[in-house]
CSV table of C-alpha atoms in Angstrom, one decimal:
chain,number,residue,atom,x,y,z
K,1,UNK,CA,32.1,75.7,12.9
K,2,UNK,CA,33.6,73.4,15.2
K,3,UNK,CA,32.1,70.1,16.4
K,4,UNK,CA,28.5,69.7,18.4
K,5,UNK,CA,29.4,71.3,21.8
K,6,UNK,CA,27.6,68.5,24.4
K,7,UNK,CA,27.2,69.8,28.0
K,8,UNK,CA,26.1,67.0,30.4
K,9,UNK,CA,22.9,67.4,31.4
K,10,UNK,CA,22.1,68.3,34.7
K,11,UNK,CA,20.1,65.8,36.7
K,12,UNK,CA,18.3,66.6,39.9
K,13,UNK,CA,15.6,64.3,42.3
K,14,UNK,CA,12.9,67.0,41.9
K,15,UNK,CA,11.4,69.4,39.7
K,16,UNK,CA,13.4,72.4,38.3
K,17,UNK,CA,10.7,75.2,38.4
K,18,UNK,CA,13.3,77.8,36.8
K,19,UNK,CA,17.4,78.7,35.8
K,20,UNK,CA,19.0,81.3,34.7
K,21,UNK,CA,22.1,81.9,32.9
K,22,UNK,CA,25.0,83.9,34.4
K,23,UNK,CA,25.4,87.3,32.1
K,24,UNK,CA,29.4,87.0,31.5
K,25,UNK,CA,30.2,83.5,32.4
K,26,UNK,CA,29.6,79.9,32.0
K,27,UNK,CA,27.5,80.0,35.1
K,28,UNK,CA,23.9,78.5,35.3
K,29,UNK,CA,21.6,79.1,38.8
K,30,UNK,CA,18.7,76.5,39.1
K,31,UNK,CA,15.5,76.6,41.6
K,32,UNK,CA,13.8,73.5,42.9
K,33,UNK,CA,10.7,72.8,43.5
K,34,UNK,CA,12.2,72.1,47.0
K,35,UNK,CA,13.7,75.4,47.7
K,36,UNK,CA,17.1,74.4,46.7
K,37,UNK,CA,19.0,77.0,44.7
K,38,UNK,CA,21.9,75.2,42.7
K,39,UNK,CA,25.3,77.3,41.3
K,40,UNK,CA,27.0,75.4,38.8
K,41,UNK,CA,29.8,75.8,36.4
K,42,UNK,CA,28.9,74.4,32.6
K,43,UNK,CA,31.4,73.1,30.2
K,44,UNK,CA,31.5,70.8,27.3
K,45,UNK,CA,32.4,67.8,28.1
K,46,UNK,CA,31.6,64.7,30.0
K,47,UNK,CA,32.1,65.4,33.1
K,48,UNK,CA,33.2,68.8,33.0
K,49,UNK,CA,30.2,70.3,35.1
K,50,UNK,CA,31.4,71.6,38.4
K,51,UNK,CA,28.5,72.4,41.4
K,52,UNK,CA,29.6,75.9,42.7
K,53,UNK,CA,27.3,75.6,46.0
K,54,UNK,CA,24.0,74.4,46.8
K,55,UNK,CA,21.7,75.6,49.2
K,56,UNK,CA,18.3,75.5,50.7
K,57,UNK,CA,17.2,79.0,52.5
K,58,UNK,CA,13.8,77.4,52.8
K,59,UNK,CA,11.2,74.5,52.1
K,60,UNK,CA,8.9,76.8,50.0
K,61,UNK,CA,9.7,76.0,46.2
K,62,UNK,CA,11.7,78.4,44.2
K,63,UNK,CA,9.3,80.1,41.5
K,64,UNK,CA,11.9,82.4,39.6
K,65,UNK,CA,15.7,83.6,38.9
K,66,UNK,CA,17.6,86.7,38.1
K,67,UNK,CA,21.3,87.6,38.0
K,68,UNK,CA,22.4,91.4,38.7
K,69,UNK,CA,23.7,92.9,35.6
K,70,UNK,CA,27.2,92.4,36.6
K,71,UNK,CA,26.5,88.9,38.0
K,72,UNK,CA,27.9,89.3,41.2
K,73,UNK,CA,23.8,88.9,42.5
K,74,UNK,CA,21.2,86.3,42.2
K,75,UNK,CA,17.9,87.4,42.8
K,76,UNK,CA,15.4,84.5,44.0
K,77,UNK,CA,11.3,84.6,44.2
K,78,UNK,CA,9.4,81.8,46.8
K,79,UNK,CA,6.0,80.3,46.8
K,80,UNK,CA,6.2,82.2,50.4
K,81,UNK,CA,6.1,85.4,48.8
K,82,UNK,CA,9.7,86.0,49.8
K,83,UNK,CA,12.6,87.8,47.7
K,84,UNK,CA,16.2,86.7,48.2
K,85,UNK,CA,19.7,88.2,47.1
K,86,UNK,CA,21.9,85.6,46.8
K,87,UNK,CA,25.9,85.9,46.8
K,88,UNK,CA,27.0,84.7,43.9
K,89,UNK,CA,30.6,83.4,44.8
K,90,UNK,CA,29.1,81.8,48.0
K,91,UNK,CA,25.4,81.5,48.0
K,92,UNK,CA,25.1,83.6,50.9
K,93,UNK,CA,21.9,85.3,51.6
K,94,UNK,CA,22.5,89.4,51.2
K,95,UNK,CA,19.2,90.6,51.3
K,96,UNK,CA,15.8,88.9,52.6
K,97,UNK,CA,12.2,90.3,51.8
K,98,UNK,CA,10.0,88.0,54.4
K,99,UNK,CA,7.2,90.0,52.9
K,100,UNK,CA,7.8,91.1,49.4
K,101,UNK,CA,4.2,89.8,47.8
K,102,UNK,CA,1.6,88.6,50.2
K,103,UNK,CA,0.6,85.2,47.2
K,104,UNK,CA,3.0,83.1,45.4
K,105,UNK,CA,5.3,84.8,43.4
K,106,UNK,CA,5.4,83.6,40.1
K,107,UNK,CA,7.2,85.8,37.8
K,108,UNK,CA,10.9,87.9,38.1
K,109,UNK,CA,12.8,89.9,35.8
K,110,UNK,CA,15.3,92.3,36.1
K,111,UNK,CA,14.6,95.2,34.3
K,112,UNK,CA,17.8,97.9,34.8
K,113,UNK,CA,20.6,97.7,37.2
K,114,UNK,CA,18.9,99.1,40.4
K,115,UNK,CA,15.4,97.9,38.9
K,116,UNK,CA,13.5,94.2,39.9
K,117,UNK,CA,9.8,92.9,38.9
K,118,UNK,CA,8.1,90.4,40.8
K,119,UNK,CA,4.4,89.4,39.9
K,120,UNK,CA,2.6,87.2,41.7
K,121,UNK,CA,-0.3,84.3,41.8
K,122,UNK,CA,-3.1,86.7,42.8
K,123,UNK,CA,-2.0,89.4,39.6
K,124,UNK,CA,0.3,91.8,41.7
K,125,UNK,CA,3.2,93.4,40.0
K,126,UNK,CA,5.8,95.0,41.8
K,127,UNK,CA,9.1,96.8,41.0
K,128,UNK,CA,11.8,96.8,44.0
K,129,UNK,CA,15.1,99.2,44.0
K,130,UNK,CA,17.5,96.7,44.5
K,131,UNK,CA,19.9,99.1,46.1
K,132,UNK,CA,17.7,99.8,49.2
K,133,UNK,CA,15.2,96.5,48.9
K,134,UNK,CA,12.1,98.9,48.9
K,135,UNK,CA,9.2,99.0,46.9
K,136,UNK,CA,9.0,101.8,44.5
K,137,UNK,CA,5.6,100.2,42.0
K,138,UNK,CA,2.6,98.5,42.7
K,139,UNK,CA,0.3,97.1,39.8
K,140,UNK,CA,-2.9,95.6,40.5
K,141,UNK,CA,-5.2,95.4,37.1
K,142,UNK,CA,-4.2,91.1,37.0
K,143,UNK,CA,-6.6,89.0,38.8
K,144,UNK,CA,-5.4,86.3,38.0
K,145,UNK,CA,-1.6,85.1,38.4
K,146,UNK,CA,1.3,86.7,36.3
K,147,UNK,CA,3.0,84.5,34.0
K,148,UNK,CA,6.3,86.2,32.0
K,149,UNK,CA,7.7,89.2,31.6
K,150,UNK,CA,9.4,91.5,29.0
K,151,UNK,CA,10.9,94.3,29.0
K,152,UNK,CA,12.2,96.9,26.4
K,153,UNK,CA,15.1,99.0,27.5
K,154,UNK,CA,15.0,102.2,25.6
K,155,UNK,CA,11.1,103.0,25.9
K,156,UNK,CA,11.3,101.8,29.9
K,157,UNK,CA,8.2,99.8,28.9
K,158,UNK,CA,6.9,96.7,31.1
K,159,UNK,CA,4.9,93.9,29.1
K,160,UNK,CA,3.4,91.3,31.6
K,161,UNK,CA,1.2,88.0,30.6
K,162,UNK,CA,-1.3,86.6,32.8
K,163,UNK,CA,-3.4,83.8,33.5
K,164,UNK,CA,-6.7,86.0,32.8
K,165,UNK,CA,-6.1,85.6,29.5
K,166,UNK,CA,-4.5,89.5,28.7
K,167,UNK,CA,-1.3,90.8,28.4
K,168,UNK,CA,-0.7,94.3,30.4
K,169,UNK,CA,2.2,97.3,29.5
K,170,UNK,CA,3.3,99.6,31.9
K,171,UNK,CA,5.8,102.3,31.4
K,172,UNK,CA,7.6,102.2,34.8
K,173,UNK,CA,8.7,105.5,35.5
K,174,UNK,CA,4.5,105.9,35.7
K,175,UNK,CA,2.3,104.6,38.7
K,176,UNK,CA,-0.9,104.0,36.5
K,177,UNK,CA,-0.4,100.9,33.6
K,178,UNK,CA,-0.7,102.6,29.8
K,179,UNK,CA,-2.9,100.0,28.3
K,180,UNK,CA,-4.1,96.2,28.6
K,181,UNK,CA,-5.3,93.9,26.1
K,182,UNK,CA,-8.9,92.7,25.2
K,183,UNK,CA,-9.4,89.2,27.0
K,184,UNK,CA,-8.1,86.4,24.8
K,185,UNK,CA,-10.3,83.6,26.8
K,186,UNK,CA,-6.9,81.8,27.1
K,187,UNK,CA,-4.7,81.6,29.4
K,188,UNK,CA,-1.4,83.7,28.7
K,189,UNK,CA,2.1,81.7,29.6
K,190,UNK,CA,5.1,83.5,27.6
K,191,UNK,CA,5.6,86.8,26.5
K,192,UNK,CA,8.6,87.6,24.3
K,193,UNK,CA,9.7,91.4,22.0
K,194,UNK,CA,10.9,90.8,18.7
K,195,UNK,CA,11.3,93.1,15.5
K,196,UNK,CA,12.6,95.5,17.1
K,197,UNK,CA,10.2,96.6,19.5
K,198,UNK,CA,7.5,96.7,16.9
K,199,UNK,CA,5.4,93.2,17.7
K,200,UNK,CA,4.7,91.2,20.4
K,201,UNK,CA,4.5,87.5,20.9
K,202,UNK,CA,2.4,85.5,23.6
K,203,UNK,CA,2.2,82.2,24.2
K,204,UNK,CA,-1.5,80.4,24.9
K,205,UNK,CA,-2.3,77.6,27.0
K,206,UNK,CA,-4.3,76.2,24.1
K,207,UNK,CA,-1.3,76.0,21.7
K,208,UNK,CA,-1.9,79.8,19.9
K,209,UNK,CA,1.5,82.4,19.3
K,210,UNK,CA,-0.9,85.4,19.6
K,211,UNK,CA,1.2,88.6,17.9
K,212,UNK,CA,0.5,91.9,18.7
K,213,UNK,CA,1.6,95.1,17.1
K,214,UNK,CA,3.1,97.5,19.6
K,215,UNK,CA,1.5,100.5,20.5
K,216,UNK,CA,-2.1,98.9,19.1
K,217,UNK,CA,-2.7,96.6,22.3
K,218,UNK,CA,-6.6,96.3,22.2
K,219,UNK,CA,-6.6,92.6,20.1
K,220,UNK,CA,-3.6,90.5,18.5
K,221,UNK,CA,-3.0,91.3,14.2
K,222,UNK,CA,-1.7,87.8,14.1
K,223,UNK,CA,-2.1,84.5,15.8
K,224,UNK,CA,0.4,81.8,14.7
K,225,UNK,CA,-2.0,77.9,15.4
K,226,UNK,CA,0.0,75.1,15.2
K,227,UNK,CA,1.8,73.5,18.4
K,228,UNK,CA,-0.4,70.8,20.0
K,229,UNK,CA,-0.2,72.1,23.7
K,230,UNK,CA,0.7,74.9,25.9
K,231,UNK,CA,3.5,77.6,25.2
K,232,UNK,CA,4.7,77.8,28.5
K,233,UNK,CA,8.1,79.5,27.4
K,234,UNK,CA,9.4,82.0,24.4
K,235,UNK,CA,12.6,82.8,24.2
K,236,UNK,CA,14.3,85.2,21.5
K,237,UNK,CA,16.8,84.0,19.1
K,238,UNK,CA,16.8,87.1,17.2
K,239,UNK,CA,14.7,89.8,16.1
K,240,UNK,CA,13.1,87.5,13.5
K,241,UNK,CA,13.3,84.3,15.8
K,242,UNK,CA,12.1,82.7,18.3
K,243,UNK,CA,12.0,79.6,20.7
K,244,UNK,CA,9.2,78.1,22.4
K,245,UNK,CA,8.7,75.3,24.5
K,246,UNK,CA,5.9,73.1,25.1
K,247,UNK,CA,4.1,71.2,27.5
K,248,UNK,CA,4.2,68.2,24.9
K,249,UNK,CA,8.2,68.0,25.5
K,250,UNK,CA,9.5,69.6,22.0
K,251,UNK,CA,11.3,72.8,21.9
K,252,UNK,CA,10.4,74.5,18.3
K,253,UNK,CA,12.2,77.3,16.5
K,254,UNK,CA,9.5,80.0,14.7
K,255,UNK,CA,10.1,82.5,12.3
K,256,UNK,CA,7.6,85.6,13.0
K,257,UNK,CA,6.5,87.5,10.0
K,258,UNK,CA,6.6,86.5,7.9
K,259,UNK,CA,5.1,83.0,10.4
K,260,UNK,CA,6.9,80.0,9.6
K,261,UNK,CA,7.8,76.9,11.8
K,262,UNK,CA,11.6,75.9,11.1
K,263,UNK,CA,12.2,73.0,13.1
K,264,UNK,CA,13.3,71.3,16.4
K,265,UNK,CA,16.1,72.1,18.1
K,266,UNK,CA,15.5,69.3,20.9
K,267,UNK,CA,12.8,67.5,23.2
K,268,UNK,CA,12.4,66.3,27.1
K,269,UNK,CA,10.2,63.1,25.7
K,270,UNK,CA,7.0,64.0,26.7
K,271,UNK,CA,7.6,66.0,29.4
K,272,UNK,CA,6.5,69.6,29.9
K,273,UNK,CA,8.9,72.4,29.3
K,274,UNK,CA,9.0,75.1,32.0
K,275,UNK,CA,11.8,77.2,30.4
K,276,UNK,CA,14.1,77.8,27.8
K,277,UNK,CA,17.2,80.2,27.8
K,278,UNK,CA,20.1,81.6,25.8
K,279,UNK,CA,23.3,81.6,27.5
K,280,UNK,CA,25.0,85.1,27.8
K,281,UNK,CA,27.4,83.9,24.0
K,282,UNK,CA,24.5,82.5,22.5
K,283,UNK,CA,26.1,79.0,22.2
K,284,UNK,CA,23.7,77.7,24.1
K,285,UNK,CA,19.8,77.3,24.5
K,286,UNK,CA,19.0,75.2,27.9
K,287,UNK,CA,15.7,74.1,28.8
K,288,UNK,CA,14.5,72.8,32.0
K,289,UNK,CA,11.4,69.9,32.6
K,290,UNK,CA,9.2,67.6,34.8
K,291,UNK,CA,11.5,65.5,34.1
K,292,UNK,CA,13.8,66.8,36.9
K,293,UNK,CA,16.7,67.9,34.4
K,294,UNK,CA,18.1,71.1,32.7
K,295,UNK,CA,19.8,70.4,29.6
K,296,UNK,CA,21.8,72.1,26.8
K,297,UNK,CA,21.6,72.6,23.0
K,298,UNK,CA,24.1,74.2,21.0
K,299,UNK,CA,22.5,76.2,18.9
K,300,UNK,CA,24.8,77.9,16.9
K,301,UNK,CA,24.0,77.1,14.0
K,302,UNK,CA,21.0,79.3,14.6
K,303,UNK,CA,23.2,82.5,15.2
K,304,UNK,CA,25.8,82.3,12.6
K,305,UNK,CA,23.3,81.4,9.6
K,306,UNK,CA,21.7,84.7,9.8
K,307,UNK,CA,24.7,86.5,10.8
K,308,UNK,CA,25.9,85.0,7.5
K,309,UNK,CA,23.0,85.8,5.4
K,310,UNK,CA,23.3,89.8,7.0
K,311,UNK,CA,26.4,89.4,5.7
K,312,UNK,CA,25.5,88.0,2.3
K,313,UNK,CA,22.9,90.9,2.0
K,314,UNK,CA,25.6,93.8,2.5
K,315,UNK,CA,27.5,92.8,-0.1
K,316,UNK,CA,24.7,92.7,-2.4
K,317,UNK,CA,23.9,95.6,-1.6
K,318,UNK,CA,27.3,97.8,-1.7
K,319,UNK,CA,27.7,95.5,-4.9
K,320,UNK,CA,24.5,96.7,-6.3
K,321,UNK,CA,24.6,100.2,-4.8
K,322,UNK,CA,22.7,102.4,-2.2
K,323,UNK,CA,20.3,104.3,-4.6
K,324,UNK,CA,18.6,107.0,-1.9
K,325,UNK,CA,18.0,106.8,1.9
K,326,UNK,CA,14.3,105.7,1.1
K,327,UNK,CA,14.9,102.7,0.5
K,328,UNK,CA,15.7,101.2,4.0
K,329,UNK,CA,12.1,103.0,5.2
K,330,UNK,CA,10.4,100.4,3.0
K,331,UNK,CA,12.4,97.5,4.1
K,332,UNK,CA,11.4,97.9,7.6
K,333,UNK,CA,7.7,96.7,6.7
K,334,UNK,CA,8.3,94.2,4.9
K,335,UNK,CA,8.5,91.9,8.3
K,336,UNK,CA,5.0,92.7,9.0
K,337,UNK,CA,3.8,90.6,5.7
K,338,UNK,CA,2.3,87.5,7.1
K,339,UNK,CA,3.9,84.6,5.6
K,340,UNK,CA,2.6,81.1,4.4
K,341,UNK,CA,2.3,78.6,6.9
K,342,UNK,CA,5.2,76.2,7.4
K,343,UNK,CA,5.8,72.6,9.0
K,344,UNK,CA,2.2,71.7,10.0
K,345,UNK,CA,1.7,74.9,11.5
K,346,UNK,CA,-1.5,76.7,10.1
K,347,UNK,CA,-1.0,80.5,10.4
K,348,UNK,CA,-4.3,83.1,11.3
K,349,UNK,CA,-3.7,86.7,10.5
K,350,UNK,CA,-5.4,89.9,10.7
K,351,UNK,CA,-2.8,91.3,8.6
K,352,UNK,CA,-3.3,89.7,5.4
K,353,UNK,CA,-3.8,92.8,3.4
K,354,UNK,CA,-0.3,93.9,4.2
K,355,UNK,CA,2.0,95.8,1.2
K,356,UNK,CA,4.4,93.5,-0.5
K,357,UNK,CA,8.2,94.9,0.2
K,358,UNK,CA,11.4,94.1,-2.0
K,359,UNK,CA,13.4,93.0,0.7
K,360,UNK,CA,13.7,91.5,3.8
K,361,UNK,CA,16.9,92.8,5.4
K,362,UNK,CA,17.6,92.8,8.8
K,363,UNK,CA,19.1,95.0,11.0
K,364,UNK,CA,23.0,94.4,12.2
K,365,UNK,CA,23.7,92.9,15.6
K,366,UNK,CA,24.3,95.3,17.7
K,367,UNK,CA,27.5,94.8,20.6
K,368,UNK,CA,26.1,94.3,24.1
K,369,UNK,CA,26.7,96.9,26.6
K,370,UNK,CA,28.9,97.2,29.4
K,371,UNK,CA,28.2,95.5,32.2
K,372,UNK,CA,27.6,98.1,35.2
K,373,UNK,CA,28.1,97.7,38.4
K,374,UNK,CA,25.6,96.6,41.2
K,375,UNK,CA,24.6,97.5,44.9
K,376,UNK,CA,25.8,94.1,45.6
K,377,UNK,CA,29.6,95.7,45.0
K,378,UNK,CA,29.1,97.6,48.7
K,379,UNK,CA,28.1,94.6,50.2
């Protein structure tokens, strides 16, 4: 592997509420707390950052970001409840929703290519076709604001966290939501799919990684106690993996199931994390805080030690040989075996009395699709 990759950090006189990561390119979009919206072109290096454009459609903050699948679009949510489609080449405004959500909007996430969700401060959720800017969802079971999003492609499901202290799923082909979770007395921040669409994790304002099993939404199997402060931010390293960063400043990798705390990838002092990202190759995890900056990590070395120890476990197994098909049914459990607590971090599971596997291999990588095109192509 070849040297630490540094990426200046990016410094800004107010607060970075959100970023997102262009899905192709070394391109990273930032919002202010002052409305600005920031393009800029990342590269290792001092010095090597280049400022696309900057621009300031209005004095309401910036709460959220989302590029179009073929990042040609940048989608952008407003404390004034207004959505804007940004030109990505330019920063000019396409599309303006005055009145998308009549609170705050606090959460967005592109969900397919024609397909936005927007939740807001008062528990609204609402999915937009980005092709004609109309409203085709409306969710109203929150009462409280909507924190995160996640969203699993090939079930079309809809997993929202909110600051009531429950996590909702909605399948959104369907007007009615399919189930919500039992009130945690917590607040919710950060909601993230891992194991393959078979668990759940949620991060608490009191510190708590609450996993749930999917499909069995009425209470958490597992609860992961350890970090100090809030989880305001999860972000997926892999199906095993995850990323999650704190109020306290420190961004921490965790192992889910079996639960184990592997270290720290980096830290903002003590200054709370609002998000953490991958970059579309993986090299990179960025996280912005209070403290007015977004910086980068290279985190390969996260990425190529398991794609190494896939590796490893092929050839033991083609070595060893393939005995029947059953075999790989049993595997598939054996993530679901709570683990022994790791780092500090003192695990609480409801899942203690599950079966012992023989091994713990993971699925392949699989390539990333296509990129399709985008409504924004017309304009």
């Amino acid at each position: 592997m070849p040297a630490n990759l540094l990426v200046d950090t990016l410094s800004y006189k107010d607060m970075v509420f959100d970023f997102a990561f262009h899905p192709t390119l070394d391109i990273i979009a930032t919002g202010l707390i002052t409305g600005h919206i920031n393009c800029v072109k990342y590269a290792p290096g001092a010095g090597n950052n280049e400022t696309a454009w900057s621009i300031r459609p209005t004095k309401k903050s910036c709460r959220g970001l989302a590029f179009s699948n073929d990042g040609a679009g940048l989608f952008t949510v407003f404390k004034d409840g207004a959505i804007r489609a940004l030109d990505v080449n330019t920063g000019d405004v396409l599309i303006k929703k005055s009145d998308a959500h009549d609170n705050p909007i606090n959460a967005v996430r592109l969900l397919t290519e024609t397909t936005l969700a927007t939740g807001d401060d008062s528990g609204v959720i609402k999915l937009w076709d980005v092709r004609t800017g109309t409203e085709t969802m409306q969710y109203t079971e929150h009462d409280d604001f909507i924190s995160d999003f996640d969203y699993d492609t090939d079930s079309k499901t809809l997993v929202a966290s909110s600051g009531q202290g429950t996590i909702s799923i909605y399948d959104i082909r369907k007007p009615k939501m399919l189930a919500m979770s039992a009130n945690q007395d917590d607040e919710l921040m950060s909601i993230c799919i891992v194991k393959d669409r078979r668990k759940v994790v949620v991060g608490s304002q009191e510190g708590v990684l609450n996993i749930y099993s999917w499909g069995d939404w009425g209470d958490c199997t597992d609860r992961f106690i350890g970090h100090p402060n809030s989880i305001d931010t999860i972000c997926k390293i892999d199906e095993d993996t995850v990323a999650t960063g704190s109020s306290d400043g420190i961004i921490r990798i965790i192992d889910i199931l079996p639960n184990k705390f592997q270290g720290i990838v980096g830290e903002h002092e003590d200054f709370p994390i609002e998000r953490i990202k991958m970059s579309h190759d993986k090299t990179f995890l960025a996280s912005c805080s209070h403290d007015d900056t977004v910086r980068f990590w290279d985190v390969r070395y996260l990425t190529s030690e398991r794609e190494d120890a896939d590796d490893d476990s092929d050839d033991a197994k083609d070595a060893s040989g393939d005995k029947d098909s059953d075999s790989d049914d049993d595997d598939d459990d054996e993530d679901d075996k709570p683990g022994k607590n790791g780092g500090g971090m003192d695990v609480d599971s409801d899942d203690s009395d599950a079966p012992k596997k023989s091994s713990n291999k993971r699925p392949k990588k699989q390539a990333p699709a296509a990129n399709n095109p985008s409504f924004f192509d017309d304009l």
